Coordinates of C-alpha atoms and ligand atoms in Angstrom, one line a residue:
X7 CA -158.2 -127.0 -61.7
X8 CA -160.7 -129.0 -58.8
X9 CA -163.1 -129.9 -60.2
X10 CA -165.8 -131.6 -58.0
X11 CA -169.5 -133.3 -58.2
X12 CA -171.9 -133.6 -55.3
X13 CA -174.4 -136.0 -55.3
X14 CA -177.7 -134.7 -56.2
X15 CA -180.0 -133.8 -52.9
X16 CA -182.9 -132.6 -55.0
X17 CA -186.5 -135.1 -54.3
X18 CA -185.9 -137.8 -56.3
X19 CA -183.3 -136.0 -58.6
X20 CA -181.4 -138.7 -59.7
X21 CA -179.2 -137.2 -62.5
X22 CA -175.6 -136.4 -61.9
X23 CA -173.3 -133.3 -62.8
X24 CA -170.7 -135.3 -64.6
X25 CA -171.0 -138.6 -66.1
X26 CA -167.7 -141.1 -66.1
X27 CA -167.3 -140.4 -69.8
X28 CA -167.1 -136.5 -69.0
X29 CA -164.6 -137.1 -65.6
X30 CA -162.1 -139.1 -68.5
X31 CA -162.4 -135.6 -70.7
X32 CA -161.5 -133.3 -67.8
X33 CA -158.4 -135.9 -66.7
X34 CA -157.4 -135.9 -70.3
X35 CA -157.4 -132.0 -70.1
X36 CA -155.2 -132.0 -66.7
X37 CA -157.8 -131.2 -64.3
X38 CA -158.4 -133.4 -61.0
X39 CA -162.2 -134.4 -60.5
X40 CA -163.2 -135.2 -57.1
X41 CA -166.3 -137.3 -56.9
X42 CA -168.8 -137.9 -53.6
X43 CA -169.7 -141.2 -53.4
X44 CA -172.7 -142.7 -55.2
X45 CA -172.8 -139.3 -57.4
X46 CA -173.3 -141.7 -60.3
X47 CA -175.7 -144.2 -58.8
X48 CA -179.0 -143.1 -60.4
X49 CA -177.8 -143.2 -63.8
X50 CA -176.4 -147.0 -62.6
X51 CA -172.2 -145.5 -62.5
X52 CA -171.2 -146.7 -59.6
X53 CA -167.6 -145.6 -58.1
X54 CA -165.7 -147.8 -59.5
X55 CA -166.4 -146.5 -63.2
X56 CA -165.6 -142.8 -61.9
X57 CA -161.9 -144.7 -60.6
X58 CA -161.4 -146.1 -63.6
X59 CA -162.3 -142.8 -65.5
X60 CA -159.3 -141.0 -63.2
X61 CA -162.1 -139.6 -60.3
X62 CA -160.9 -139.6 -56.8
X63 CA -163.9 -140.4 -54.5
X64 CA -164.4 -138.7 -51.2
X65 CA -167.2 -139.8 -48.7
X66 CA -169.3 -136.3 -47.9
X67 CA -170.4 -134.0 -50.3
X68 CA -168.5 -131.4 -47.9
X69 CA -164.9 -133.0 -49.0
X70 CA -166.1 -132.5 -52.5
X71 CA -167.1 -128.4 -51.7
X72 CA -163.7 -128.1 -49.8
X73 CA -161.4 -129.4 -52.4
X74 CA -162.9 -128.0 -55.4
X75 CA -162.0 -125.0 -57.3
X76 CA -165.0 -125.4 -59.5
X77 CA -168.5 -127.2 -58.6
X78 CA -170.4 -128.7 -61.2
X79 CA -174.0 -130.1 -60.6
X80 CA -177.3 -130.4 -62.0
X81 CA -180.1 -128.5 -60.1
X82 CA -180.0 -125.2 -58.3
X83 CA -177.5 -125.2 -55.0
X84 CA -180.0 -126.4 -52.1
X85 CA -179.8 -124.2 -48.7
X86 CA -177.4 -127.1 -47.1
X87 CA -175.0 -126.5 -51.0
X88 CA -175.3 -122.9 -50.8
X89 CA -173.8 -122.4 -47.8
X90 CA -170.8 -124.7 -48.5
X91 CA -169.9 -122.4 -51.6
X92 CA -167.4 -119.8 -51.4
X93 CA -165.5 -116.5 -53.0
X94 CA -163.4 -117.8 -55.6
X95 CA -165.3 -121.0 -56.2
X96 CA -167.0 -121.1 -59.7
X97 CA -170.6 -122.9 -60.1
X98 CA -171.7 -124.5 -63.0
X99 CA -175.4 -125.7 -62.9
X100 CA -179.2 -124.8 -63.4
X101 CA -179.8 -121.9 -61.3
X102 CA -183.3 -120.5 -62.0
X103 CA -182.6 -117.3 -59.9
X104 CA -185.8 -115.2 -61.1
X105 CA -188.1 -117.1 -59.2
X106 CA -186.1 -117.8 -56.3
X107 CA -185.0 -115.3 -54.2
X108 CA -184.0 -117.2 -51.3
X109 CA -182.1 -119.1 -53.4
X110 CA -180.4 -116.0 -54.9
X111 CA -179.2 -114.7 -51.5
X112 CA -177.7 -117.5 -50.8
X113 CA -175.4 -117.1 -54.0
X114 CA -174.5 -113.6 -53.2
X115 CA -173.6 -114.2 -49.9
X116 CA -172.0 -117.0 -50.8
X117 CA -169.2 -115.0 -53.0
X118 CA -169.0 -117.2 -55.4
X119 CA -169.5 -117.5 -59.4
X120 CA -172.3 -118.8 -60.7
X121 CA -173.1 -119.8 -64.3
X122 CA -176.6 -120.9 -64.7
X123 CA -176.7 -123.5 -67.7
X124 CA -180.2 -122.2 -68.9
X125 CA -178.9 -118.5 -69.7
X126 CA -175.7 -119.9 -71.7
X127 CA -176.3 -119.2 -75.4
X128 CA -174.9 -120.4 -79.1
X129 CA -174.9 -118.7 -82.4
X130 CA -177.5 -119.7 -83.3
X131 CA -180.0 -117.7 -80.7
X132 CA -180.4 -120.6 -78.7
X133 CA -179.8 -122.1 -75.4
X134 CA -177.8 -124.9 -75.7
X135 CA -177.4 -126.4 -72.5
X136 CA -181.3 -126.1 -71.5
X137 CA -182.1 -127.9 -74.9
X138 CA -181.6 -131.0 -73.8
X139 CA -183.5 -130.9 -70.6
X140 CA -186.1 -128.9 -72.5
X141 CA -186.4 -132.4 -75.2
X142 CA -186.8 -134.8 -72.3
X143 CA -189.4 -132.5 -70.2
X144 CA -191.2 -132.2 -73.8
X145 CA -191.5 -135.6 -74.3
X146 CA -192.3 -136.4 -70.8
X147 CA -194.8 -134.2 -70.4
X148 CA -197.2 -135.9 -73.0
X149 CA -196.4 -138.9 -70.4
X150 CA -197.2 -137.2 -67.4
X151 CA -200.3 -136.1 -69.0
X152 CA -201.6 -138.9 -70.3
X153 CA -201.2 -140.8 -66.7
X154 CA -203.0 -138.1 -64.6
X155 CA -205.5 -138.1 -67.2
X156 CA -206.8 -142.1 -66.2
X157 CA -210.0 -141.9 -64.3
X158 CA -208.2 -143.5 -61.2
X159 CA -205.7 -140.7 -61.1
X160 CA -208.5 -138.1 -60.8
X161 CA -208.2 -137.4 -64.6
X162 CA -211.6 -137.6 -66.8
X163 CA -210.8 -140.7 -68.3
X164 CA -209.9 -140.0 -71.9
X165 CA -207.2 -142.0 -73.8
X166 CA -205.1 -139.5 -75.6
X167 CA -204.6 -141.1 -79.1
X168 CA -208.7 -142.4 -78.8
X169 CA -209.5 -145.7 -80.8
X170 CA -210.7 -146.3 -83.8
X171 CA -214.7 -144.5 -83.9
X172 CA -213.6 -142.4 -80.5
X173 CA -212.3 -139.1 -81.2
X174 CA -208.8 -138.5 -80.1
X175 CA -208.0 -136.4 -77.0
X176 CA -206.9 -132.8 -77.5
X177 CA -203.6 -131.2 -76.2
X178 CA -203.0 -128.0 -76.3
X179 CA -199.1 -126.7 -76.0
X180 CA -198.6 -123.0 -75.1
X181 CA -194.6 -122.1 -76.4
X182 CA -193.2 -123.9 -79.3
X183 CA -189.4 -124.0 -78.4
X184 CA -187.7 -127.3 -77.3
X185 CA -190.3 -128.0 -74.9
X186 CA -192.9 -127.4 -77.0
X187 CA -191.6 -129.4 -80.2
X188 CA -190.7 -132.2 -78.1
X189 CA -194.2 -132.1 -76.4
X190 CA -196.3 -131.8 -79.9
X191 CA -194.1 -134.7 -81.8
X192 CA -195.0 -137.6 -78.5
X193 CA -198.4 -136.4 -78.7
X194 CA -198.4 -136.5 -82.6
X195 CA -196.7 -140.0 -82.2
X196 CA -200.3 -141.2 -80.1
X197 CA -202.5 -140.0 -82.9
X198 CA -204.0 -137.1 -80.3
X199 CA -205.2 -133.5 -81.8
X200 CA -202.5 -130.9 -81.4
X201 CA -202.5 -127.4 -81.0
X202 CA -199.5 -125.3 -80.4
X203 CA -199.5 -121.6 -79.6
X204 CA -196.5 -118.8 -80.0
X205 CA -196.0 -115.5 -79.6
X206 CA -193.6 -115.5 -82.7
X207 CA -194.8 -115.8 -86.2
X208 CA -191.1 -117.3 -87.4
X209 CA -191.6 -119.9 -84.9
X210 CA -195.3 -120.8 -86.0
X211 CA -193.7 -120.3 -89.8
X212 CA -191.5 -123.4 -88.9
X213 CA -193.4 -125.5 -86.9
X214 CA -196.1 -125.8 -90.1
X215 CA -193.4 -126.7 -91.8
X216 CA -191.8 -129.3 -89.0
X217 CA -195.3 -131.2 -88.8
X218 CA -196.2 -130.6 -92.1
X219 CA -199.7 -130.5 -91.5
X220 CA -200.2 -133.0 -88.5
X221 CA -200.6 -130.2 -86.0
X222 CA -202.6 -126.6 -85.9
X223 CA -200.8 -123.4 -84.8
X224 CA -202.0 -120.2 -83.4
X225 CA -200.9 -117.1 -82.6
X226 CA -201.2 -116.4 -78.7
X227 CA -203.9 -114.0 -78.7
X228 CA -205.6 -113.6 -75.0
X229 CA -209.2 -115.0 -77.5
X230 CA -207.3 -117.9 -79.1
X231 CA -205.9 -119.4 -75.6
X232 CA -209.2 -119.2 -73.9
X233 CA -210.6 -120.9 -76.9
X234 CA -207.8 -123.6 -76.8
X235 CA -207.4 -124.0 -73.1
X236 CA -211.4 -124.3 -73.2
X237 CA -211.5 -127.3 -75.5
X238 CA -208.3 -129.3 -74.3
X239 CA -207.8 -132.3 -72.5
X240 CA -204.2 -131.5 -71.8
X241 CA -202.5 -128.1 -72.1
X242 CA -198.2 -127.8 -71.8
X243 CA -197.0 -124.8 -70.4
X244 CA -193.6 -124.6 -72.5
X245 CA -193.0 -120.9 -72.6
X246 CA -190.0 -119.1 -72.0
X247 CA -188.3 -115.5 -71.6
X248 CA -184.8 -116.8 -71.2
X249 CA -183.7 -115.8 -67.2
X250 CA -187.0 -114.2 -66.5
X251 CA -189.8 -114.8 -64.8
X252 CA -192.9 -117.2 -66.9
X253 CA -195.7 -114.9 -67.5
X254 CA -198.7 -116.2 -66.2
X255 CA -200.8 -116.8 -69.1
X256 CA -204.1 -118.9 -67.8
X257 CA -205.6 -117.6 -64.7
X258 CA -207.5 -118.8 -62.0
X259 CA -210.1 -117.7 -63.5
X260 CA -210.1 -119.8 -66.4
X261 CA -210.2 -122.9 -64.8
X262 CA -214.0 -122.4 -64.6
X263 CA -214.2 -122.9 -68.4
X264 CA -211.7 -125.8 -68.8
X265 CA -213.3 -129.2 -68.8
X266 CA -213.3 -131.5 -65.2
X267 CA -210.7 -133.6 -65.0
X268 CA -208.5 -132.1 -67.6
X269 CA -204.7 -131.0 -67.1
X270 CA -202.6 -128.5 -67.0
X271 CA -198.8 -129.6 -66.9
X272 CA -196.5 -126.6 -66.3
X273 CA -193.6 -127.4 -67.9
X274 CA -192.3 -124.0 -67.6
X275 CA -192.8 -124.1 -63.5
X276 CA -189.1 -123.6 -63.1
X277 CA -189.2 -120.3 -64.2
X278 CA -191.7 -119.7 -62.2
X279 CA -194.3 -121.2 -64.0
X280 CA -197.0 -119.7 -66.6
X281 CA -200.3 -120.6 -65.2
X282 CA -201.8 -118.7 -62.4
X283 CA -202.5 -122.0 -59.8
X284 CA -199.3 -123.6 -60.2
X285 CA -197.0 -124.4 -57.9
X286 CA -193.6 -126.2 -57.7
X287 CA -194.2 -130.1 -57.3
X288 CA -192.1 -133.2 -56.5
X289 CA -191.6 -136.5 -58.6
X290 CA -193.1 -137.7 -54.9
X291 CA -196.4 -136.0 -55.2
X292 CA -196.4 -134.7 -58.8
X293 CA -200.3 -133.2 -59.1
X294 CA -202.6 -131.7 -57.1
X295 CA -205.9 -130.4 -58.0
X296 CA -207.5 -126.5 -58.3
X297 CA -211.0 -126.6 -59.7
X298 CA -211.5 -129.5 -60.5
X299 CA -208.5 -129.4 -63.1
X300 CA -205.3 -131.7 -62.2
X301 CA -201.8 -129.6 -62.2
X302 CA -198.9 -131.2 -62.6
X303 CA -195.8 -129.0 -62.1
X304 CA -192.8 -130.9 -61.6
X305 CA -189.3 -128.7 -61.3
X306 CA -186.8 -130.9 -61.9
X307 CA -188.9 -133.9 -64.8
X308 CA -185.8 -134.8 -66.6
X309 CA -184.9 -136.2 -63.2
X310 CA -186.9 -139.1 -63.5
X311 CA -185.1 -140.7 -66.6
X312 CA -182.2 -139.8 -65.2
X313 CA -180.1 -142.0 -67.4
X314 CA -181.0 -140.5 -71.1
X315 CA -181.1 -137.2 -68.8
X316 CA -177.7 -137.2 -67.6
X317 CA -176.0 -138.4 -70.0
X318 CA -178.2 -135.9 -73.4
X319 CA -177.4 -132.9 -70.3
X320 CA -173.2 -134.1 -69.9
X321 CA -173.0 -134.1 -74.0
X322 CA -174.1 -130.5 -73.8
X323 CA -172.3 -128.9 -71.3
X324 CA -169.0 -130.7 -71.3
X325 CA -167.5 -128.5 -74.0
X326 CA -168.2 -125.1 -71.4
X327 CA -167.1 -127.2 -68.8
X328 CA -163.7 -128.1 -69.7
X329 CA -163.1 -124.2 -71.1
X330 CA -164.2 -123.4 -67.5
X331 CA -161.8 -125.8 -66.0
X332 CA -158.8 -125.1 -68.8
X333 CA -159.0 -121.1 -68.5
X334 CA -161.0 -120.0 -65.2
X335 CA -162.9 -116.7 -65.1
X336 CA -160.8 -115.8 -68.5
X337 CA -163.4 -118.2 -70.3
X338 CA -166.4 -116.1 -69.7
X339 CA -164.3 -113.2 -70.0
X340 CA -163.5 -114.6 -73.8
X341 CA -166.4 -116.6 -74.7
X342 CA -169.8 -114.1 -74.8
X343 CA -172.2 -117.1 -74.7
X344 CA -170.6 -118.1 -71.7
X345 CA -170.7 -115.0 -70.2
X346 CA -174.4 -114.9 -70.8
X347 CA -174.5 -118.0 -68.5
X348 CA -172.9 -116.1 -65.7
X349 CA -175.8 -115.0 -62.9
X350 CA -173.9 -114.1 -59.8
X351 CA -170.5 -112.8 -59.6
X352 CA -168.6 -111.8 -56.1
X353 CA -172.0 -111.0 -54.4
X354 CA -173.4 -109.0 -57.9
X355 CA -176.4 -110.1 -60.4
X356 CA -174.7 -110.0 -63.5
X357 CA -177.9 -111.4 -65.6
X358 CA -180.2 -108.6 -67.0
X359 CA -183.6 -110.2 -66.6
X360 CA -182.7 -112.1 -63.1
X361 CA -182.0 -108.9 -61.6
X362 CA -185.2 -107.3 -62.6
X363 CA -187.6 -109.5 -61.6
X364 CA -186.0 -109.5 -58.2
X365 CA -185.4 -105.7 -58.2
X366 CA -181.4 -106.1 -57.6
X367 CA -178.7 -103.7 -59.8
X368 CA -177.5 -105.7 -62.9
X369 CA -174.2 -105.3 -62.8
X370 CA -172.6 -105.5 -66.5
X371 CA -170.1 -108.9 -65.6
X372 CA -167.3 -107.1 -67.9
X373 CA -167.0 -104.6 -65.1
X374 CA -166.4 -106.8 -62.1
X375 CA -164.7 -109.6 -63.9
X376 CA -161.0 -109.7 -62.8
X377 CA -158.9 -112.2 -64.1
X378 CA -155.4 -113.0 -62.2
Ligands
NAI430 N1 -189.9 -128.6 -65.4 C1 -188.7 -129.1 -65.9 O1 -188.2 -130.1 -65.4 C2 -188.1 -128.4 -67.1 C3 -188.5 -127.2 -67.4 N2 -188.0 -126.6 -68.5 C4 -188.5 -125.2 -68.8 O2 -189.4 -125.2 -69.9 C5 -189.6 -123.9 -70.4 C6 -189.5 -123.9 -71.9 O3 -188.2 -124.1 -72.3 P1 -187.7 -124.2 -73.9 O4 -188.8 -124.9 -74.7 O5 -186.4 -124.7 -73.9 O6 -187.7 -122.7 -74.3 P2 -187.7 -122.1 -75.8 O7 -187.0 -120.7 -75.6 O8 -187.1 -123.1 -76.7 O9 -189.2 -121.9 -76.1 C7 -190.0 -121.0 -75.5 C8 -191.1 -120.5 -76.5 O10 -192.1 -119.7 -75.7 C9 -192.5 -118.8 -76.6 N3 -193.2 -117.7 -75.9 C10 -192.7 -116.8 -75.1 N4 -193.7 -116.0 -74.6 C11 -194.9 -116.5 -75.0 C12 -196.2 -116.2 -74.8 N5 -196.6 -115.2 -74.1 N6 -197.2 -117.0 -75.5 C13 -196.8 -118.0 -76.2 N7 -195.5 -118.3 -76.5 C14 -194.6 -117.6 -75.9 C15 -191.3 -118.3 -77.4 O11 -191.6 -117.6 -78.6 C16 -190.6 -119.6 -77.6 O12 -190.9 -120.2 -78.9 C17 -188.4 -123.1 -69.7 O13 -189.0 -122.4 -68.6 C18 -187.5 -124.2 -69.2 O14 -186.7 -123.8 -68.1 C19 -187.1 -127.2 -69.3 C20 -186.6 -128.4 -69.0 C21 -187.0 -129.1 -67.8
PYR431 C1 -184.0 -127.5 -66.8 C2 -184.3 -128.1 -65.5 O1 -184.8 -127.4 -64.6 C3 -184.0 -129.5 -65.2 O2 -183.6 -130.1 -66.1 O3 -184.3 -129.9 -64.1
MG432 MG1 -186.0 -125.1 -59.3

């Protein structure tokens, strides 16, 4: 198969779709990769290492759309990618259709076949190709936090981990999956006062036992998040209902209660997001302010450390990659966790929760798949 990378066009998205290491596995399996030029050069790969790893490079991102059989990227197709993609051309990528309708047109006018790496799942109930994004947006978020949280960034001027005879500052992380763990063991690491809230009592089970003590956790009641959001100095939105929509879990209205100069980072904005006054941001102009609390809701944060990003994303989705590349549509035909990853399929919604929160037929992808 043709297999091809784009460089990413996402604000300052600086990850790439296939690291050198991952072209040399796709050569070794037969397949010809067709690189655009500087794909790699945000993770510091520069052309000649995709050469030596058997890429050939082509100068437009157009070349790499025409010659390729399959596409494989990092964020969501941008209007200018969408419209280069055709029938019979499979994508491989982070979609995250439920929030984006525009976006999801695109795709189904497009024709072509779209596997969305954050609703491909493993045996063991999770979601192994979001995982990795989900440990770096964790642990950045504690980051992100911590810097709008200094007094010259608008924040109220408490250190995180305090100081010896200073209380330590209080974070508060709604959803303990990857995110959430990731979040709670950087704030852990600053000495700060952690809180984590779930919905599932397993989950708060084994995080008491993960942290052994060093952080609270709380069932998500509507009375124990006002409580917690109340008190915090930082709260991580890290929820998740795998392809749906985030439920919106503080309001507006809550901000009156939250202390000035507080945060809210909204980890979970992808999907839409789970508080009530965020909206998508940029790495350019990460926060903005509603009531006198600081949001920060940045899509794409893996993007930012786009060297531990790309290369902890390429070690996850390689292995689907290559079965993609190797056996076509008769991989997700085969392979059920991969065909949980497929979203859009010859101008159908094939993903259960994407097509109900944007009121389009699922259709099941057994039905429509045809294999040659
Ligand atoms: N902004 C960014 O750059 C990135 C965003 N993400 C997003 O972060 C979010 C979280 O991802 P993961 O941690 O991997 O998901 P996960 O599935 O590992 O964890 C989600 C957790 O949320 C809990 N949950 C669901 N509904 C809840 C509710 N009403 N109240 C409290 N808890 C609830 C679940 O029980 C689960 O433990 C996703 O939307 C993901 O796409 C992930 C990576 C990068
Ligand atoms: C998961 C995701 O949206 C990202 O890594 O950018
Ligand atoms: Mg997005």
């Amino acid at each position: 198969m043709r297999v091809g990378c784009p460089k990413e066009i996402k604000n300052h998205e600086y990850r790439v779709g296939l690291t050198p290491s991952s072209v040399r596995e796709y050569v070794a399996h037969g397949h010809d990769v067709i690189m655009e030029t500087n794909a790699g050069a945000g993770i510091g790969a520069g052309d000649d290492a995709y050469k030596a790893a058997g890429a050939k490079i082509v100068g437009t991102a157009k070349e790499v759309f025409e010659q390729s059989d399959m596409i494989v990227k990092v964020k969501e197709p941008q209007p200018a990618e969408w419209a280069m993609l055709r029938e019979d051309q499979l994508l491989y990528t982070y979609l995250h259709l439920a929030p984006d309708p525009e976006q999801t047109k695109g795709l189904i006018d497009s024709g072509c076949t779209a596997i969305a790496y954050e609703t491909v799942t493993d045996d063991r109930g999770g979601l192994p190709l979001l995982a990795p994004m989900s440990e770096v947006a964790g642990r950045l978020s504690i980051q992100a936090s911590a810097t709008a949280l200094q007094k010259a960034n608008g924040g109220s001027g408490v250190l995180l981990g305090g100081v010896p005879g200073v209380l330590p500052g209080k974070v508060v992380v709604i959803g303990g999956g990857v995110v959430g763990i990731h979040a709670a063991k950087m704030a852990v690491g600053l000495g700060t006062d952690v809180t984590i809230l779930d919905r599932s009592l397993p989950r708060l089970r084994q995080l008491d036992d993960i942290f052994n003590g060093r952080v609270k956790t709380r069932y998500s009641s509507i009375d124990a998040l006002e409580q917690e959001v109340f008190a915090a100095d930082a709260v991580i939105g890290a929820v998740l209902i795998p392809g749906a929509a985030a439920p919106k879990l503080v309001t507006r209205e809550m901000l009156s209660g939250m202390k000035t100069g507080s945060v809210l980072c909204d980890v979970a904005i992808d999907q839409g997001g789970c508080f009530e006054t965020s909206k998508a941001t940029t790495h350019s102009e990460p926060t903005y302010v509603v009531d006198g609390v600081i949001h920060y809701c940045v899509a794409n944060m893996p993007g930012a450390v786009s060297v531990t990003s790309a290369h902890a994303l390429n070690n996850a989705t390689l292995q689907y990659g290559v079965m993609l590349a190797d056996k076509g549509l008769n991989a997700i035909l085969e392979n059920h966790h991969l065909r949980n990853g497929l979203n859009v399929h010859k101008g159908k919604i094939t993903n259960a929760a994407v097509a109900e929160a944007l009121g389009y037929e699922m259709t099941a992808p057994e039905t429509i798949l045809k294999v040659a």
